[in-house]
Amino acid sequence: MDDRGYWTRRRITRRVALRSAGFGAAGLAGAALFGCGGDDEEQAPAAPATTAQPAGTAAAGGTAAAVAPGARPSASSGHVDIAQSSLDTQPGDPHLGTSGIQEPIRYATNTSLFTLTVEGERVIAVADSIEAAEDFLSYVVKVREGLTFTNGDPITGEDVKFSMDRVAAMGSGKASWTRKFSSHELIDPMTVKVVQTQVEPTAFLSVRGLYTVPKNYTEGLNDGPWAETKFGEAPIGVGPYRLTENRIGVLETFEAHDGYLLGAPFVKTITVHVVPELTTKIAQLQTGEVDIVQGLLADQMDQVTSISGGKIVSSFGAGSSELTYFDIMKPDSPFNDVRVRKALAHAVNRQEIIDTLYRGQAILQNSLHVKFPATTGYDEVLAKNEPFPYDPQTAKQLLDAAGYGAGFQTQITTYDTSTSPGTPQMMEAVSNYLSQVGVISPVRFMEAGQYVGQFREKTLTGMGPISFGGLADDFAVVYETHFLGNTGPEAAAPFSYDDWQEGDDLWRAITKETDVEKREQMSKDLLRMLSRDRVPNLTLVAPHALLGLGPRVADFPRPPAQPYLSHLEHIRLEDGA
Amino acid sequence: MYVYIFNRLVGAAVTVFLVLTLVFFLVRLSGDPVALMADPYFDEDDIQALREDLGLDGTVAEQYLVFLGNVVRGDFGNSIRFREPALNLYLDRMPATLKLMVFGVFFAIGLGIPIGVIAGVSPGSRIDGVARTGALLGQAVPSFWLGIMLILLFAVQLGWLPTSGEHGLKSMILPGITLGSFSIAAMTRLTRSTVLDIWDTEYVRLLMVKGLPRRLVIWKHVVKNAALPVMTLASLQMIAFLSGSVIVEQIFAWPGVGRVAVEAVFSRDFPLIQTVVVINTVLLVLMNLAVDLAYVAIDPRIRFTAAR
């Protein structure tokens, strides 16, 4: 059953979510994963299958073995060391995180009302059901019975309500929360009613689904009403792991929570080390000092597979690279003309970039931001057919028609980002392709902080890449943060340089639409119009996120579109390791 | 002497104040830290709320006055990024830097001076040739490359030492050598050059003619007279080590203050940048004062000048 109208269902339950989210295809396993309260109709989700290996993985190292469906341990065991380039600010408090790189680690210690499985499907988790009112202005969240925090405290509606209070009072997303939700109240010990300020079916997504923290424990820390300081030092959550050591800039250590609602982790303890240098990480894998390294480039795959028992796993299409036309709204700029924007899209040989720069470890990105079926608005036709195939002749014809047959001068400003490795090199390649159709675009490198700051301040000129990782949940949410212009009362998207009235109006209609089928179709229409007709960005490629596994690790399934560590509970060690 | 020390301390305080003020305003020219921290899903309201939470919503002048008032109480503010006291974050990393500094200094001074002395007293010899070549390589080879090569050889190929991280004495060897390689080369060259100058003087020839053992002439008379410039260089090296080596800490995942400083700059973490710069300035002025006082202890002529 197609569930891309996930967020606009009137009632979402575990049974609906599991059946509709592709688990039926995977086969429901007989083994129980978590306490289902004796409900015979509830079935456990299948254990995750290994992400399909990308083409070109070296045969010598082999690929990770598929996990037997339905297999979850009764108790976790063993230890794993992981090397990651950065853990950013390492906030122990899930309500204080601000960046995507922290998100996967937060998954380890926290689970929200819903979560993302390793197959990339959304399932509700702490919630047993989320039911919308007829007018979609309020939701009733029923908390699942029998769940406990990592300290053993049972999870109740009071904890969920307290968590909402906390986010609204001191969370890093408190402004979004108070703008989107007008009130929330406990209506019985296991049920919370949330009222929105306006109809917005995807409101929960913009507050990351609400991580639940224990009320009694937090208040018992005697650090003000929200324990802003002390909670992060000794956090308690609902995740598969508990944070036991947090040395900023050095490491994080996790210990398994065997009572986790989706099943005990395989590995008992995990330490994630901060190792900024890629060469050092690979050396650590070679010596066995670590078992998993994150952030490999395609060129490093051979070094890992040459280790006896070394393997590569990848998250498909984890990165997302698009070139933004900063001058799109300037009347005297070539980029103001859509023919020029389409011409440049035809001028770039993206497949050649994948084959040479990424050694096959990337996919074509044919639509803006939306790469996988799990995203509402995904259009299979658009995804599988390049809207602008490589064709320098057509590019020149379009430039000629727009009055730029002799070409023009512009610039590409770029930065380095861990979300899409190889971005500066890709920009050099793009610059070369553009020069072949007469568009001269020297590449200027800028430090990441300065680049992102100027990008948000909208002071950049010419063109420049922007990269985002993660699985987009809903295209309407993506549009709001990346493409919405200054055409209405809402604030323009922080990353948008465009003011496209037609698209913005359609977006507004989508956000109010509660009919699942209509919403889905409108989202597809908007995505098609944006990707094929408006073309505010030049889509490039989506690199896979590569991880190296040492001989002790049997498997580490990766969800799609995840550039960083996540789902640590699925790491499996070889027998005897 | 005490007047001299008092004057120097007053001067140091003024220097620190000026550096503090300069850094405070300079870092604010580098961009908006909130824009960097903000989640892509944040809109302007979220960003403004974050700015208020971090105390960055007032004017620069207001922020400066608040900052000054806090600094005199020893409060350098909370790191924007980590939301913990900036001073604590710095001090947390200092022990690792101190360990590496001690190793680097021991390596640089412990080997650089003796090699330089031996080369200086036997110019043109094979030992001198090896010392000069080694010094040239030490200063020419980039520490980034050297560190990686040491890891590949001693950790990966031979398995004798760990690749990285702070795990006790063994883990200090490779980063310590990498850190000290440039310094040992510099110490060798300067010591050799200074000893060479002194070795040619008449009083040294007189000492030799008088029949003093060569070893005594070298280590008691020549080295003592060669000490001043070498000591100056050694103090500068120590300051550099104390500030942390970004490259060494990056390669060896060493949790020192160098990485903290660079990450603070990249993330526009104003309080942390200010803390690092101010403390390093204090250390620099104190180290300079200590070296100046040591000069007095070594060279009586300087003592005489100070007493006037």
PDB file of N, CA and C in Angstrom, chain A residues 330-409:
ATOM      1  N   LYS A 330      17.651  39.082 -10.788  1.00  0.00           N
ATOM      2  CA  LYS A 330      18.202  40.351 -11.278  1.00  0.00           C
ATOM      3  C   LYS A 330      17.889  40.465 -12.759  1.00  0.00           C
ATOM      4  N   PRO A 331      17.168  41.510 -13.160  1.00  0.00           N
ATOM      5  CA  PRO A 331      16.709  41.628 -14.551  1.00  0.00           C
ATOM      6  C   PRO A 331      17.855  41.647 -15.565  1.00  0.00           C
ATOM      7  N   ASP A 332      19.001  42.195 -15.172  1.00  0.00           N
ATOM      8  CA  ASP A 332      20.109  42.292 -16.127  1.00  0.00           C
ATOM      9  C   ASP A 332      21.044  41.090 -16.085  1.00  0.00           C
ATOM     10  N   SER A 333      20.682  40.093 -15.322  1.00  0.00           N
ATOM     11  CA  SER A 333      21.533  38.907 -15.224  1.00  0.00           C
ATOM     12  C   SER A 333      21.106  37.855 -16.238  1.00  0.00           C
ATOM     13  N   PRO A 334      22.059  37.156 -16.851  1.00  0.00           N
ATOM     14  CA  PRO A 334      21.696  36.053 -17.762  1.00  0.00           C
ATOM     15  C   PRO A 334      20.824  35.009 -17.074  1.00  0.00           C
ATOM     16  N   PHE A 335      21.013  34.834 -15.766  1.00  0.00           N
ATOM     17  CA  PHE A 335      20.274  33.790 -15.066  1.00  0.00           C
ATOM     18  C   PHE A 335      18.804  34.142 -14.877  1.00  0.00           C
ATOM     19  N   ASN A 336      18.453  35.355 -15.170  1.00  0.00           N
ATOM     20  CA  ASN A 336      17.050  35.764 -15.092  1.00  0.00           C
ATOM     21  C   ASN A 336      16.221  35.098 -16.184  1.00  0.00           C
ATOM     22  N   ASP A 337      16.904  34.660 -17.230  1.00  0.00           N
ATOM     23  CA  ASP A 337      16.235  34.027 -18.370  1.00  0.00           C
ATOM     24  C   ASP A 337      16.253  32.512 -18.191  1.00  0.00           C
ATOM     25  N   VAL A 338      15.077  31.898 -18.198  1.00  0.00           N
ATOM     26  CA  VAL A 338      15.009  30.455 -17.933  1.00  0.00           C
ATOM     27  C   VAL A 338      15.721  29.661 -19.029  1.00  0.00           C
ATOM     28  N   ARG A 339      15.811  30.223 -20.227  1.00  0.00           N
ATOM     29  CA  ARG A 339      16.508  29.502 -21.291  1.00  0.00           C
ATOM     30  C   ARG A 339      17.990  29.341 -20.941  1.00  0.00           C
ATOM     31  N   VAL A 340      18.546  30.336 -20.309  1.00  0.00           N
ATOM     32  CA  VAL A 340      19.953  30.254 -19.892  1.00  0.00           C
ATOM     33  C   VAL A 340      20.107  29.183 -18.814  1.00  0.00           C
ATOM     34  N   ARG A 341      19.205  29.169 -17.865  1.00  0.00           N
ATOM     35  CA  ARG A 341      19.288  28.187 -16.775  1.00  0.00           C
ATOM     36  C   ARG A 341      19.163  26.760 -17.342  1.00  0.00           C
ATOM     37  N   LYS A 342      18.271  26.593 -18.302  1.00  0.00           N
ATOM     38  CA  LYS A 342      18.122  25.266 -18.902  1.00  0.00           C
ATOM     39  C   LYS A 342      19.353  24.927 -19.742  1.00  0.00           C
ATOM     40  N   ALA A 343      19.896  25.939 -20.405  1.00  0.00           N
ATOM     41  CA  ALA A 343      21.080  25.700 -21.222  1.00  0.00           C
ATOM     42  C   ALA A 343      22.230  25.171 -20.371  1.00  0.00           C
ATOM     43  N   LEU A 344      22.446  25.780 -19.218  1.00  0.00           N
ATOM     44  CA  LEU A 344      23.548  25.343 -18.358  1.00  0.00           C
ATOM     45  C   LEU A 344      23.296  23.929 -17.847  1.00  0.00           C
ATOM     46  N   ALA A 345      22.030  23.593 -17.621  1.00  0.00           N
ATOM     47  CA  ALA A 345      21.723  22.232 -17.179  1.00  0.00           C
ATOM     48  C   ALA A 345      22.089  21.230 -18.270  1.00  0.00           C
ATOM     49  N   HIS A 346      21.873  21.586 -19.532  1.00  0.00           N
ATOM     50  CA  HIS A 346      22.231  20.699 -20.649  1.00  0.00           C
ATOM     51  C   HIS A 346      23.746  20.622 -20.849  1.00  0.00           C
ATOM     52  N   ALA A 347      24.453  21.624 -20.361  1.00  0.00           N
ATOM     53  CA  ALA A 347      25.891  21.719 -20.637  1.00  0.00           C
ATOM     54  C   ALA A 347      26.743  20.824 -19.749  1.00  0.00           C
ATOM     55  N   VAL A 348      26.184  20.346 -18.650  1.00  0.00           N
ATOM     56  CA  VAL A 348      26.984  19.590 -17.664  1.00  0.00           C
ATOM     57  C   VAL A 348      26.765  18.093 -17.851  1.00  0.00           C
ATOM     58  N   ASN A 349      27.840  17.359 -18.000  1.00  0.00           N
ATOM     59  CA  ASN A 349      27.769  15.907 -18.150  1.00  0.00           C
ATOM     60  C   ASN A 349      27.837  15.274 -16.754  1.00  0.00           C
ATOM     61  N   ARG A 350      26.709  15.116 -16.147  1.00  0.00           N
ATOM     62  CA  ARG A 350      26.668  14.638 -14.772  1.00  0.00           C
ATOM     63  C   ARG A 350      27.073  13.163 -14.657  1.00  0.00           C
ATOM     64  N   GLN A 351      26.747  12.391 -15.656  1.00  0.00           N
ATOM     65  CA  GLN A 351      27.118  10.982 -15.594  1.00  0.00           C
ATOM     66  C   GLN A 351      28.632  10.839 -15.604  1.00  0.00           C
ATOM     67  N   GLU A 352      29.288  11.693 -16.373  1.00  0.00           N
ATOM     68  CA  GLU A 352      30.747  11.635 -16.413  1.00  0.00           C
ATOM     69  C   GLU A 352      31.326  12.036 -15.065  1.00  0.00           C
ATOM     70  N   ILE A 353      30.689  12.977 -14.395  1.00  0.00           N
ATOM     71  CA  ILE A 353      31.127  13.363 -13.045  1.00  0.00           C
ATOM     72  C   ILE A 353      30.994  12.162 -12.111  1.00  0.00           C
ATOM     73  N   ILE A 354      29.905  11.443 -12.212  1.00  0.00           N
ATOM     74  CA  ILE A 354      29.703  10.269 -11.358  1.00  0.00           C
ATOM     75  C   ILE A 354      30.773   9.220 -11.654  1.00  0.00           C
ATOM     76  N   ASP A 355      31.011   8.987 -12.927  1.00  0.00           N
ATOM     77  CA  ASP A 355      31.930   7.904 -13.305  1.00  0.00           C
ATOM     78  C   ASP A 355      33.379   8.222 -12.949  1.00  0.00           C
ATOM     79  N   THR A 356      33.773   9.502 -13.087  1.00  0.00           N
ATOM     80  CA  THR A 356      35.183   9.824 -12.887  1.00  0.00           C
ATOM     81  C   THR A 356      35.453  10.344 -11.478  1.00  0.00           C
ATOM     82  N   LEU A 357      34.752  11.367 -11.093  1.00  0.00           N
ATOM     83  CA  LEU A 357      35.020  11.968  -9.787  1.00  0.00           C
ATOM     84  C   LEU A 357      34.574  11.073  -8.629  1.00  0.00           C
ATOM     85  N   TYR A 358      33.445  10.410  -8.809  1.00  0.00           N
ATOM     86  CA  TYR A 358      32.898   9.602  -7.717  1.00  0.00           C
ATOM     87  C   TYR A 358      33.039   8.107  -7.940  1.00  0.00           C
ATOM     88  N   ARG A 359      33.682   7.718  -9.023  1.00  0.00           N
ATOM     89  CA  ARG A 359      33.891   6.296  -9.306  1.00  0.00           C
ATOM     90  C   ARG A 359      32.593   5.496  -9.182  1.00  0.00           C
ATOM     91  N   GLY A 360      31.529   6.082  -9.655  1.00  0.00           N
ATOM     92  CA  GLY A 360      30.252   5.374  -9.653  1.00  0.00           C
ATOM     93  C   GLY A 360      29.492   5.459  -8.346  1.00  0.00           C
ATOM     94  N   GLN A 361      30.086   6.077  -7.328  1.00  0.00           N
ATOM     95  CA  GLN A 361      29.444   6.114  -6.012  1.00  0.00           C
ATOM     96  C   GLN A 361      28.547   7.342  -5.848  1.00  0.00           C
ATOM     97  N   ALA A 362      27.647   7.515  -6.758  1.00  0.00           N
ATOM     98  CA  ALA A 362      26.685   8.625  -6.698  1.00  0.00           C
ATOM     99  C   ALA A 362      25.560   8.292  -7.666  1.00  0.00           C
ATOM    100  N   ILE A 363      24.468   9.006  -7.545  1.00  0.00           N
ATOM    101  CA  ILE A 363      23.354   8.839  -8.487  1.00  0.00           C
ATOM    102  C   ILE A 363      23.031  10.194  -9.086  1.00  0.00           C
ATOM    103  N   LEU A 364      22.420  10.144 -10.258  1.00  0.00           N
ATOM    104  CA  LEU A 364      21.957  11.379 -10.867  1.00  0.00           C
ATOM    105  C   LEU A 364      20.849  11.964 -10.013  1.00  0.00           C
ATOM    106  N   GLN A 365      20.867  13.251  -9.885  1.00  0.00           N
ATOM    107  CA  GLN A 365      19.790  13.899  -9.152  1.00  0.00           C
ATOM    108  C   GLN A 365      18.948  14.631 -10.181  1.00  0.00           C
ATOM    109  N   ASN A 366      17.812  14.058 -10.512  1.00  0.00           N
ATOM    110  CA  ASN A 366      16.994  14.605 -11.594  1.00  0.00           C
ATOM    111  C   ASN A 366      15.919  15.563 -11.138  1.00  0.00           C
ATOM    112  N   SER A 367      15.684  15.592  -9.855  1.00  0.00           N
ATOM    113  CA  SER A 367      14.702  16.561  -9.363  1.00  0.00           C
ATOM    114  C   SER A 367      15.284  17.255  -8.150  1.00  0.00           C
ATOM    115  N   LEU A 368      14.731  18.400  -7.855  1.00  0.00           N
ATOM    116  CA  LEU A 368      15.287  19.211  -6.778  1.00  0.00           C
ATOM    117  C   LEU A 368      14.983  18.577  -5.422  1.00  0.00           C
ATOM    118  N   HIS A 369      16.038  18.094  -4.750  1.00  0.00           N
ATOM    119  CA  HIS A 369      15.981  17.608  -3.368  1.00  0.00           C
ATOM    120  C   HIS A 369      15.269  16.278  -3.180  1.00  0.00           C
ATOM    121  N   VAL A 370      14.399  15.886  -4.073  1.00  0.00           N
ATOM    122  CA  VAL A 370      13.595  14.691  -3.832  1.00  0.00           C
ATOM    123  C   VAL A 370      14.196  13.545  -4.620  1.00  0.00           C
ATOM    124  N   LYS A 371      14.662  12.544  -3.918  1.00  0.00           N
ATOM    125  CA  LYS A 371      15.379  11.462  -4.570  1.00  0.00           C
ATOM    126  C   LYS A 371      14.742  10.106  -4.374  1.00  0.00           C
ATOM    127  N   PHE A 372      13.921   9.955  -3.326  1.00  0.00           N
ATOM    128  CA  PHE A 372      13.442   8.616  -2.995  1.00  0.00           C
ATOM    129  C   PHE A 372      11.925   8.588  -2.821  1.00  0.00           C
ATOM    130  N   PRO A 373      11.325   7.422  -3.036  1.00  0.00           N
ATOM    131  CA  PRO A 373       9.864   7.310  -2.944  1.00  0.00           C
ATOM    132  C   PRO A 373       9.304   7.677  -1.585  1.00  0.00           C
ATOM    133  N   ALA A 374      10.121   7.593  -0.524  1.00  0.00           N
ATOM    134  CA  ALA A 374       9.603   7.880   0.818  1.00  0.00           C
ATOM    135  C   ALA A 374       9.217   9.345   0.989  1.00  0.00           C
ATOM    136  N   THR A 375       9.633  10.183   0.091  1.00  0.00           N
ATOM    137  CA  THR A 375       9.312  11.613   0.205  1.00  0.00           C
ATOM    138  C   THR A 375       7.996  11.902  -0.476  1.00  0.00           C
ATOM    139  N   THR A 376       7.100  12.509   0.221  1.00  0.00           N
ATOM    140  CA  THR A 376       5.831  12.920  -0.376  1.00  0.00           C
ATOM    141  C   THR A 376       6.108  13.901  -1.509  1.00  0.00           C
ATOM    142  N   GLY A 377       5.560  13.608  -2.678  1.00  0.00           N
ATOM    143  CA  GLY A 377       5.850  14.453  -3.836  1.00  0.00           C
ATOM    144  C   GLY A 377       6.806  13.795  -4.810  1.00  0.00           C
ATOM    145  N   TYR A 378       7.365  12.656  -4.415  1.00  0.00           N
ATOM    146  CA  TYR A 378       8.283  11.941  -5.292  1.00  0.00           C
ATOM    147  C   TYR A 378       7.578  11.572  -6.591  1.00  0.00           C
ATOM    148  N   ASP A 379       8.248  11.825  -7.703  1.00  0.00           N
ATOM    149  CA  ASP A 379       7.672  11.538  -9.023  1.00  0.00           C
ATOM    150  C   ASP A 379       8.620  10.559  -9.708  1.00  0.00           C
ATOM    151  N   GLU A 380       8.130   9.366  -9.936  1.00  0.00           N
ATOM    152  CA  GLU A 380       9.001   8.323 -10.481  1.00  0.00           C
ATOM    153  C   GLU A 380       9.473   8.674 -11.893  1.00  0.00           C
ATOM    154  N   VAL A 381       8.587   9.248 -12.662  1.00  0.00           N
ATOM    155  CA  VAL A 381       8.955   9.603 -14.043  1.00  0.00           C
ATOM    156  C   VAL A 381      10.071  10.643 -14.027  1.00  0.00           C
ATOM    157  N   LEU A 382       9.910  11.632 -13.180  1.00  0.00           N
ATOM    158  CA  LEU A 382      10.924  12.675 -13.081  1.00  0.00           C
ATOM    159  C   LEU A 382      12.227  12.104 -12.557  1.00  0.00           C
ATOM    160  N   ALA A 383      12.123  11.233 -11.562  1.00  0.00           N
ATOM    161  CA  ALA A 383      13.327  10.690 -10.937  1.00  0.00           C
ATOM    162  C   ALA A 383      14.142   9.856 -11.912  1.00  0.00           C
ATOM    163  N   LYS A 384      13.458   9.175 -12.817  1.00  0.00           N
ATOM    164  CA  LYS A 384      14.183   8.226 -13.679  1.00  0.00           C
ATOM    165  C   LYS A 384      14.507   8.787 -15.052  1.00  0.00           C
ATOM    166  N   ASN A 385      14.084   9.989 -15.322  1.00  0.00           N
ATOM    167  CA  ASN A 385      14.392  10.579 -16.630  1.00  0.00           C
ATOM    168  C   ASN A 385      15.022  11.946 -16.450  1.00  0.00           C
ATOM    169  N   GLU A 386      16.205  12.085 -16.978  1.00  0.00           N
ATOM    170  CA  GLU A 386      16.874  13.385 -16.839  1.00  0.00           C
ATOM    171  C   GLU A 386      16.052  14.466 -17.546  1.00  0.00           C
ATOM    172  N   PRO A 387      15.678  15.507 -16.843  1.00  0.00           N
ATOM    173  CA  PRO A 387      14.928  16.573 -17.514  1.00  0.00           C
ATOM    174  C   PRO A 387      15.812  17.324 -18.516  1.00  0.00           C
ATOM    175  N   PHE A 388      17.122  17.349 -18.247  1.00  0.00           N
ATOM    176  CA  PHE A 388      18.039  18.069 -19.127  1.00  0.00           C
ATOM    177  C   PHE A 388      19.266  17.192 -19.392  1.00  0.00           C
ATOM    178  N   PRO A 389      19.149  16.250 -20.330  1.00  0.00           N
ATOM    179  CA  PRO A 389      20.293  15.364 -20.603  1.00  0.00           C
ATOM    180  C   PRO A 389      21.464  16.176 -21.134  1.00  0.00           C
ATOM    181  N   TYR A 390      22.635  15.614 -20.984  1.00  0.00           N
ATOM    182  CA  TYR A 390      23.840  16.292 -21.460  1.00  0.00           C
ATOM    183  C   TYR A 390      23.760  16.481 -22.967  1.00  0.00           C
ATOM    184  N   ASP A 391      23.780  17.731 -23.393  1.00  0.00           N
ATOM    185  CA  ASP A 391      23.640  18.026 -24.826  1.00  0.00           C
ATOM    186  C   ASP A 391      24.180  19.438 -25.071  1.00  0.00           C
ATOM    187  N   PRO A 392      25.486  19.548 -25.286  1.00  0.00           N
ATOM    188  CA  PRO A 392      26.068  20.883 -25.470  1.00  0.00           C
ATOM    189  C   PRO A 392      25.472  21.643 -26.656  1.00  0.00           C
ATOM    190  N   GLN A 393      25.051  20.913 -27.693  1.00  0.00           N
ATOM    191  CA  GLN A 393      24.438  21.582 -28.850  1.00  0.00           C
ATOM    192  C   GLN A 393      23.168  22.305 -28.458  1.00  0.00           C
ATOM    193  N   THR A 394      22.313  21.590 -27.759  1.00  0.00           N
ATOM    194  CA  THR A 394      21.065  22.198 -27.305  1.00  0.00           C
ATOM    195  C   THR A 394      21.365  23.358 -26.359  1.00  0.00           C
ATOM    196  N   ALA A 395      22.389  23.192 -25.546  1.00  0.00           N
ATOM    197  CA  ALA A 395      22.772  24.266 -24.618  1.00  0.00           C
ATOM    198  C   ALA A 395      23.129  25.528 -25.398  1.00  0.00           C
ATOM    199  N   LYS A 396      23.912  25.356 -26.458  1.00  0.00           N
ATOM    200  CA  LYS A 396      24.326  26.524 -27.258  1.00  0.00           C
ATOM    201  C   LYS A 396      23.133  27.150 -27.963  1.00  0.00           C
ATOM    202  N   GLN A 397      22.212  26.312 -28.421  1.00  0.00           N
ATOM    203  CA  GLN A 397      21.026  26.844 -29.100  1.00  0.00           C
ATOM    204  C   GLN A 397      20.181  27.670 -28.138  1.00  0.00           C
ATOM    205  N   LEU A 398      20.037  27.170 -26.925  1.00  0.00           N
ATOM    206  CA  LEU A 398      19.251  27.907 -25.936  1.00  0.00           C
ATOM    207  C   LEU A 398      19.926  29.219 -25.565  1.00  0.00           C
ATOM    208  N   LEU A 399      21.222  29.186 -25.444  1.00  0.00           N
ATOM    209  CA  LEU A 399      21.956  30.419 -25.119  1.00  0.00           C
ATOM    210  C   LEU A 399      21.813  31.417 -26.254  1.00  0.00           C
ATOM    211  N   ASP A 400      21.863  30.908 -27.461  1.00  0.00           N
ATOM    212  CA  ASP A 400      21.721  31.771 -28.634  1.00  0.00           C
ATOM    213  C   ASP A 400      20.339  32.414 -28.646  1.00  0.00           C
ATOM    214  N   ALA A 401      19.321  31.597 -28.384  1.00  0.00           N
ATOM    215  CA  ALA A 401      17.941  32.094 -28.383  1.00  0.00           C
ATOM    216  C   ALA A 401      17.756  33.155 -27.307  1.00  0.00           C
ATOM    217  N   ALA A 402      18.490  33.025 -26.232  1.00  0.00           N
ATOM    218  CA  ALA A 402      18.367  33.994 -25.122  1.00  0.00           C
ATOM    219  C   ALA A 402      19.236  35.221 -25.354  1.00  0.00           C
ATOM    220  N   GLY A 403      20.005  35.230 -26.431  1.00  0.00           N
ATOM    221  CA  GLY A 403      20.854  36.379 -26.731  1.00  0.00           C
ATOM    222  C   GLY A 403      22.260  36.272 -26.157  1.00  0.00           C
ATOM    223  N   TYR A 404      22.636  35.062 -25.737  1.00  0.00           N
ATOM    224  CA  TYR A 404      23.973  34.872 -25.159  1.00  0.00           C
ATOM    225  C   TYR A 404      24.768  33.856 -25.985  1.00  0.00           C
ATOM    226  N   GLY A 405      24.595  33.938 -27.281  1.00  0.00           N
ATOM    227  CA  GLY A 405      25.320  33.015 -28.151  1.00  0.00           C
ATOM    228  C   GLY A 405      26.823  33.144 -28.023  1.00  0.00           C
ATOM    229  N   ALA A 406      27.282  34.340 -27.669  1.00  0.00           N
ATOM    230  CA  ALA A 406      28.724  34.550 -27.504  1.00  0.00           C
ATOM    231  C   ALA A 406      29.186  34.177 -26.107  1.00  0.00           C
ATOM    232  N   GLY A 407      28.263  33.718 -25.289  1.00  0.00           N
ATOM    233  CA  GLY A 407      28.626  33.333 -23.924  1.00  0.00           C
ATOM    234  C   GLY A 407      28.586  34.533 -22.989  1.00  0.00           C
ATOM    235  N   PHE A 408      28.976  34.314 -21.755  1.00  0.00           N
ATOM    236  CA  PHE A 408      29.059  35.404 -20.785  1.00  0.00           C
ATOM    237  C   PHE A 408      29.954  34.973 -19.638  1.00  0.00           C
ATOM    238  N   GLN A 409      30.250  35.948 -18.800  1.00  0.00           N
ATOM    239  CA  GLN A 409      31.162  35.708 -17.676  1.00  0.00           C
ATOM    240  C   GLN A 409      30.368  35.675 -16.375  1.00  0.00           C
TER     241      GLN A 409
END
